[in-house]
N, C-alpha and C. Protein backbone atom coordinates (compact mmCIF):
# COMPACT_ATOMS: atom_id res chain seq x y z
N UNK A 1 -191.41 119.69 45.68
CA UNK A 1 -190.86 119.04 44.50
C UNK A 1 -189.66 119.85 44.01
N UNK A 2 -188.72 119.38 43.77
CA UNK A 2 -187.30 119.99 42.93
C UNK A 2 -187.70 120.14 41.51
N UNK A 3 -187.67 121.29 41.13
CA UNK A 3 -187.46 121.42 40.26
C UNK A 3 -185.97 121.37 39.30
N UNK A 4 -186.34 120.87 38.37
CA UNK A 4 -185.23 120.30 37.01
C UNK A 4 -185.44 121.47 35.91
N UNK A 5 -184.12 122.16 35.68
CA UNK A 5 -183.49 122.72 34.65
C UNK A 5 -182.77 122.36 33.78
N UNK A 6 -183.37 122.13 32.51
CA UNK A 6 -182.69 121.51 31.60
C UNK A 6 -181.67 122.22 30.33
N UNK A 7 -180.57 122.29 30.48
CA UNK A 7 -179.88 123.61 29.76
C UNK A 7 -178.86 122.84 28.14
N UNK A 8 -179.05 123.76 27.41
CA UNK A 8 -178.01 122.90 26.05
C UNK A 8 -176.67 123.71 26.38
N UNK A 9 -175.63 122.71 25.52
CA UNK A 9 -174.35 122.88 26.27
C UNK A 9 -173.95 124.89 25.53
N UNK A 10 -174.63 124.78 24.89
CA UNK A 10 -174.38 126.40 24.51
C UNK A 10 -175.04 127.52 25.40
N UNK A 11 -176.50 126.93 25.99
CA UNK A 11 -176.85 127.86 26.75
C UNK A 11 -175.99 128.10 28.15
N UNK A 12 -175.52 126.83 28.24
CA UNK A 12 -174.40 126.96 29.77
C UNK A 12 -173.64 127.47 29.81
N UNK A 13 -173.04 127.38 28.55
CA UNK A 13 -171.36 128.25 28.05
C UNK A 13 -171.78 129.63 28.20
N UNK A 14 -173.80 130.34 27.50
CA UNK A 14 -173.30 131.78 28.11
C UNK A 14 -173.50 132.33 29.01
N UNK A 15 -174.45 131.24 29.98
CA UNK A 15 -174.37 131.74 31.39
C UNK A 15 -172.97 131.50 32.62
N UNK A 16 -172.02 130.31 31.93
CA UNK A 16 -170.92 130.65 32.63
C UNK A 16 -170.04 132.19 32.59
N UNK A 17 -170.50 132.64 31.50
CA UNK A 17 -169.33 133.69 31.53
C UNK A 17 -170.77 135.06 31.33
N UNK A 18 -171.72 134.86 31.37
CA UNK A 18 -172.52 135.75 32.25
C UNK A 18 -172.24 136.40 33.63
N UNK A 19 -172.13 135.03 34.53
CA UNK A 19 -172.34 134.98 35.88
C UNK A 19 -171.11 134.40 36.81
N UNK A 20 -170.41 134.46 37.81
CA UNK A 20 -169.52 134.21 38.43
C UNK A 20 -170.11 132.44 38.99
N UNK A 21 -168.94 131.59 39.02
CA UNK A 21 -169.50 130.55 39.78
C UNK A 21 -170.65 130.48 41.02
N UNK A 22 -170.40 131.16 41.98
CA UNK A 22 -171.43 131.79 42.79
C UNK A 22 -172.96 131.84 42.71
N UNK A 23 -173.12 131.72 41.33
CA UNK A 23 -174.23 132.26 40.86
C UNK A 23 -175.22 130.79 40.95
N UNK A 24 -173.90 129.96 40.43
CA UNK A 24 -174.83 128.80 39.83
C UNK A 24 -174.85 127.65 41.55
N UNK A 25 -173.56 128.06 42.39
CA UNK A 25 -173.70 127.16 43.82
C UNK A 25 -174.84 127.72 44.30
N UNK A 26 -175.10 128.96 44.20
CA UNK A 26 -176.53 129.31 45.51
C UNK A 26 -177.59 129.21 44.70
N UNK A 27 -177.72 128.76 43.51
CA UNK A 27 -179.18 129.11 42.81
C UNK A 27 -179.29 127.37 42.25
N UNK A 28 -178.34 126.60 42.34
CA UNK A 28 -178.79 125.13 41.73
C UNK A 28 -177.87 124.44 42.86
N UNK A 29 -178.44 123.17 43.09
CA UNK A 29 -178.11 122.18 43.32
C UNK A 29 -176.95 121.43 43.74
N UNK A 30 -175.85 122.23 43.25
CA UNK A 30 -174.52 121.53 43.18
C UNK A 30 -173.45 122.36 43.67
N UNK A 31 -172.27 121.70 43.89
CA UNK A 31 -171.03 122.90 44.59
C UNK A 31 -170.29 123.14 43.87
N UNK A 32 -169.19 123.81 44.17
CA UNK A 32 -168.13 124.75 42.90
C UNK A 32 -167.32 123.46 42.69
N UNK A 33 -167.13 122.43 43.10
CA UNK A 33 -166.13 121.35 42.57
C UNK A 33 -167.32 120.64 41.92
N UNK A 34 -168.63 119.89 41.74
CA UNK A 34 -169.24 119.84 41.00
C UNK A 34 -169.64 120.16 39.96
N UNK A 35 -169.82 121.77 39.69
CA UNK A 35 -170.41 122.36 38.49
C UNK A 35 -168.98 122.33 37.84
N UNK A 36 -167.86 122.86 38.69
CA UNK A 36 -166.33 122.74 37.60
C UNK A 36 -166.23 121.59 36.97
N UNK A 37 -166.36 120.49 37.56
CA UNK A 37 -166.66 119.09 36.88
C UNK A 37 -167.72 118.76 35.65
N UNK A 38 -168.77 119.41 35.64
CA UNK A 38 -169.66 119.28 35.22
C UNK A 38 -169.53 119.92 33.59
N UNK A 39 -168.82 121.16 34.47
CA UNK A 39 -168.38 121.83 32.77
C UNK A 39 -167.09 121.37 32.18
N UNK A 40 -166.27 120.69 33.12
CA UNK A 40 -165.09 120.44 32.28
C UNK A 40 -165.32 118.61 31.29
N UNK A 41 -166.51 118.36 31.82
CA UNK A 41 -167.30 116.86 31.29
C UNK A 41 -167.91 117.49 29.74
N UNK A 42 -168.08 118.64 29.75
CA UNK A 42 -168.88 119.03 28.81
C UNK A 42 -168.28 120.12 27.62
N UNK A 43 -166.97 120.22 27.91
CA UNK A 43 -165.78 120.84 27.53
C UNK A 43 -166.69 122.60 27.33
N UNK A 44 -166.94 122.88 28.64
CA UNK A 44 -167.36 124.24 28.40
C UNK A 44 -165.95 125.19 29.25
N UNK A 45 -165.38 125.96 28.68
CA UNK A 45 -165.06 126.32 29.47
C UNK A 45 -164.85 127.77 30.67
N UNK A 46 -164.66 127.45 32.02
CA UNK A 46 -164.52 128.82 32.95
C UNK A 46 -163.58 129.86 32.23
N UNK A 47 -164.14 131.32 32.98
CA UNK A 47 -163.39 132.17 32.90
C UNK A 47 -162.57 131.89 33.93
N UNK A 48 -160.99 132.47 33.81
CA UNK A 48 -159.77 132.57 34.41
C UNK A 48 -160.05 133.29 35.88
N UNK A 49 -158.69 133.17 36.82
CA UNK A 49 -159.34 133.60 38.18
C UNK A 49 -159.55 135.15 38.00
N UNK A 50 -159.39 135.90 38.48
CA UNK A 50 -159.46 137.50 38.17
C UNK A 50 -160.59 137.78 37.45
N UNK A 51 -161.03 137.44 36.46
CA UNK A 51 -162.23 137.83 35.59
C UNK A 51 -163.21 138.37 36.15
N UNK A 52 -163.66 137.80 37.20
CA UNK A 52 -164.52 139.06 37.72
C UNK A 52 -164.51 140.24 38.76
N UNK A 53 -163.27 140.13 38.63
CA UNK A 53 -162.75 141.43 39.58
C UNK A 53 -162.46 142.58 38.06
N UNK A 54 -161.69 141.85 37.53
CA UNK A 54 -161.29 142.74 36.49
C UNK A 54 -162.93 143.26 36.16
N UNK A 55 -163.57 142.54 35.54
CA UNK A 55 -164.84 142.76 34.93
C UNK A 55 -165.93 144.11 35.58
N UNK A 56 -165.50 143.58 36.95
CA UNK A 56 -166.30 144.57 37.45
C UNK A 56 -165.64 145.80 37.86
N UNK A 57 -164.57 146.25 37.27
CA UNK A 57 -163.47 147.62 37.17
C UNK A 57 -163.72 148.25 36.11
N UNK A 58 -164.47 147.26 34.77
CA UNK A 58 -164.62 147.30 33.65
C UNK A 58 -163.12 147.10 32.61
N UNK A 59 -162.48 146.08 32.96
CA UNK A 59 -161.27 145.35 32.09
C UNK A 59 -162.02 144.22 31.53
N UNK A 60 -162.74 143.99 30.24
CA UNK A 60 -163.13 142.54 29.85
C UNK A 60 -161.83 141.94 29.30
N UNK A 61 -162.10 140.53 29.81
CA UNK A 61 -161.42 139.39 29.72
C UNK A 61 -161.55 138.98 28.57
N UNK A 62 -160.70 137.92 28.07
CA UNK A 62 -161.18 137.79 26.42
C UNK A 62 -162.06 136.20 26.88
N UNK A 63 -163.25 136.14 25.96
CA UNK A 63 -163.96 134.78 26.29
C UNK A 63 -163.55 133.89 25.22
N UNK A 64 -163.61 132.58 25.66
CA UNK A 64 -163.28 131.94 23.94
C UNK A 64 -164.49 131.75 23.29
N UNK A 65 -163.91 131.71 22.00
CA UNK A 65 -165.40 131.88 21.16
C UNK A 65 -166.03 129.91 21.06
N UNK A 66 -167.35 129.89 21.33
CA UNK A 66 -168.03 128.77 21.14
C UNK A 66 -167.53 128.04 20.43
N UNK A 67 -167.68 126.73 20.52
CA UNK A 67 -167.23 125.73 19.07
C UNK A 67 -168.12 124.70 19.77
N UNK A 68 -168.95 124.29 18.69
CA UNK A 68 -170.15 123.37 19.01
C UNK A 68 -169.36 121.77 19.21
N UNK A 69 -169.60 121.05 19.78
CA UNK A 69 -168.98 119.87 19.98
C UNK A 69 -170.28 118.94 18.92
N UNK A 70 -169.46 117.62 18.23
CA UNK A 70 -169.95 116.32 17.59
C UNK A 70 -171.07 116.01 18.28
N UNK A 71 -171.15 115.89 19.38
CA UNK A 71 -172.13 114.79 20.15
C UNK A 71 -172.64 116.00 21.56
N UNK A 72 -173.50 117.20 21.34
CA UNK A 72 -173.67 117.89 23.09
C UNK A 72 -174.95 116.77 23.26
N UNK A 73 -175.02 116.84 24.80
CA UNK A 73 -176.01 116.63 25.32
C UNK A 73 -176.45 117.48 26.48
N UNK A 74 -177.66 117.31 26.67
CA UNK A 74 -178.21 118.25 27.29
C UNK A 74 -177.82 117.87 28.97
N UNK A 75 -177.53 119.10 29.27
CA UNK A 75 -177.28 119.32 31.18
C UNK A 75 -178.40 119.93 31.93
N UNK A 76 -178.51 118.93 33.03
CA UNK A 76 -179.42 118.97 33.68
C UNK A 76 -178.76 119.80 35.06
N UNK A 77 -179.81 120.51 35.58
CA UNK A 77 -179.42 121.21 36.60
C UNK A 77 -180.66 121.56 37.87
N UNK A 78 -180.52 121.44 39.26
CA UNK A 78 -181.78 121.32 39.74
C UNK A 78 -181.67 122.77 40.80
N UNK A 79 -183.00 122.93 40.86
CA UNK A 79 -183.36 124.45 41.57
C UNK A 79 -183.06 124.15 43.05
N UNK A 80 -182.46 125.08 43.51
CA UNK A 80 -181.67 124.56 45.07
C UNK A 80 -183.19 125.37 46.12
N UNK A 81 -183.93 124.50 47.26
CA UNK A 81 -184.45 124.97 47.81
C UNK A 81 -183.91 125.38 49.05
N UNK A 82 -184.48 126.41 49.51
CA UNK A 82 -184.16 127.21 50.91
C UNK A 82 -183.76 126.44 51.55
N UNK A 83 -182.57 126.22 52.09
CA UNK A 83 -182.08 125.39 53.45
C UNK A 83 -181.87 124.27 53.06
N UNK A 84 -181.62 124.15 51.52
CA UNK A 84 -181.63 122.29 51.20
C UNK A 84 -179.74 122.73 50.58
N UNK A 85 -178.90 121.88 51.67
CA UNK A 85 -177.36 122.08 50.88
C UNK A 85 -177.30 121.16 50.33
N UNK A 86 -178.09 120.30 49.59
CA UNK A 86 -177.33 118.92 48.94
C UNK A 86 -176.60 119.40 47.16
N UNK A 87 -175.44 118.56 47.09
CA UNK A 87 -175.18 118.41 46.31
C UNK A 87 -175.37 117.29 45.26
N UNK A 88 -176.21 117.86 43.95
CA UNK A 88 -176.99 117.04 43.37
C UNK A 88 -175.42 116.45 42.07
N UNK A 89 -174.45 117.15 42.22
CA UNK A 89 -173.50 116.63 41.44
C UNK A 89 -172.47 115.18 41.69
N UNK A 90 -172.79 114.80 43.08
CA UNK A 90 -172.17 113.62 43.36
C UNK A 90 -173.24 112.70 44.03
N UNK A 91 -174.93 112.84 43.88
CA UNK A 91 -175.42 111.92 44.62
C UNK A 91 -176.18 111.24 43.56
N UNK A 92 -176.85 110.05 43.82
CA UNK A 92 -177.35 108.82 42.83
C UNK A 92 -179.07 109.28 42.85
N UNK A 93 -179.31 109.07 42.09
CA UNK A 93 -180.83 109.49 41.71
C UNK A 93 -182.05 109.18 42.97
N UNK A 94 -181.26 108.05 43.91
CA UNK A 94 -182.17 107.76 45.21
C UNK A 94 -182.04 108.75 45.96
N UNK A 95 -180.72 109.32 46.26
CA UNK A 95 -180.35 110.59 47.27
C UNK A 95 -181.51 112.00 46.91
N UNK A 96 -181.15 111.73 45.13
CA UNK A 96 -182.07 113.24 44.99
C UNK A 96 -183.48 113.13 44.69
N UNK A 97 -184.18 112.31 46.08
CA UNK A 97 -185.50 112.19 45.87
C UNK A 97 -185.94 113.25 47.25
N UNK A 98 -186.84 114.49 47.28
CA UNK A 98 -187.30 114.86 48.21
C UNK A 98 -187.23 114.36 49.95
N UNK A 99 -186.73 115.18 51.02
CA UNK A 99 -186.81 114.84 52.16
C UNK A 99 -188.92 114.32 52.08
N UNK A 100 -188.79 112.89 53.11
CA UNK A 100 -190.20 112.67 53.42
C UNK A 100 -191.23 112.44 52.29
N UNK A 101 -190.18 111.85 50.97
CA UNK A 101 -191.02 111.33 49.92
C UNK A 101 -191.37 109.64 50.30
């Protein structure tokens, strides 16, 4: 069974700038043109390219500060299993039903 992660648009905003894109292609569901999509749908936004090179020299980047949007809704995100490459950001709810369901 896939598991479903259900995240508010604030909790995403601080794991984007927690964690390098990287983080979120090998550990969920979706690919780096997906999740970029995903956050730019949700007006969260990436850190700049360099940021984590700098970061990890110890140069912090400046982050922008939160601003809650009128209307968030909650983002869904699914747990990527061993050897499963699908991308759950461009397929229809039939695609993301288990191999051999």
């Amino acid at each position: 069974m896939i598991e479903q992660i259900t995240f508010s648009r604030q909790e995403l905003y601080s794991l984007v700038w927690e964690h390098p894109l990287s983080y979120f292609t090998n550990r969920y569901m979706v690919s780096y043109p997906s999740f970029k999509n995903i956050c730019k749908e949700n007006d969260i936004p990436l850190p700049p390219g360099g940021y984590w090179s700098k970061k990890k020299f110890g140069k912090e980047g400046l982050q922008p500060e939160y601003s809650k949007l009128k209307n968030e809704k909650e983002i869904v995100l699914y747990l990527r299993l061993e050897g499963d490459n699908r991308d759950f950001g461009y397929l229809t709810k039939m695609d993301k039903k288990n191999p051999g369901d």
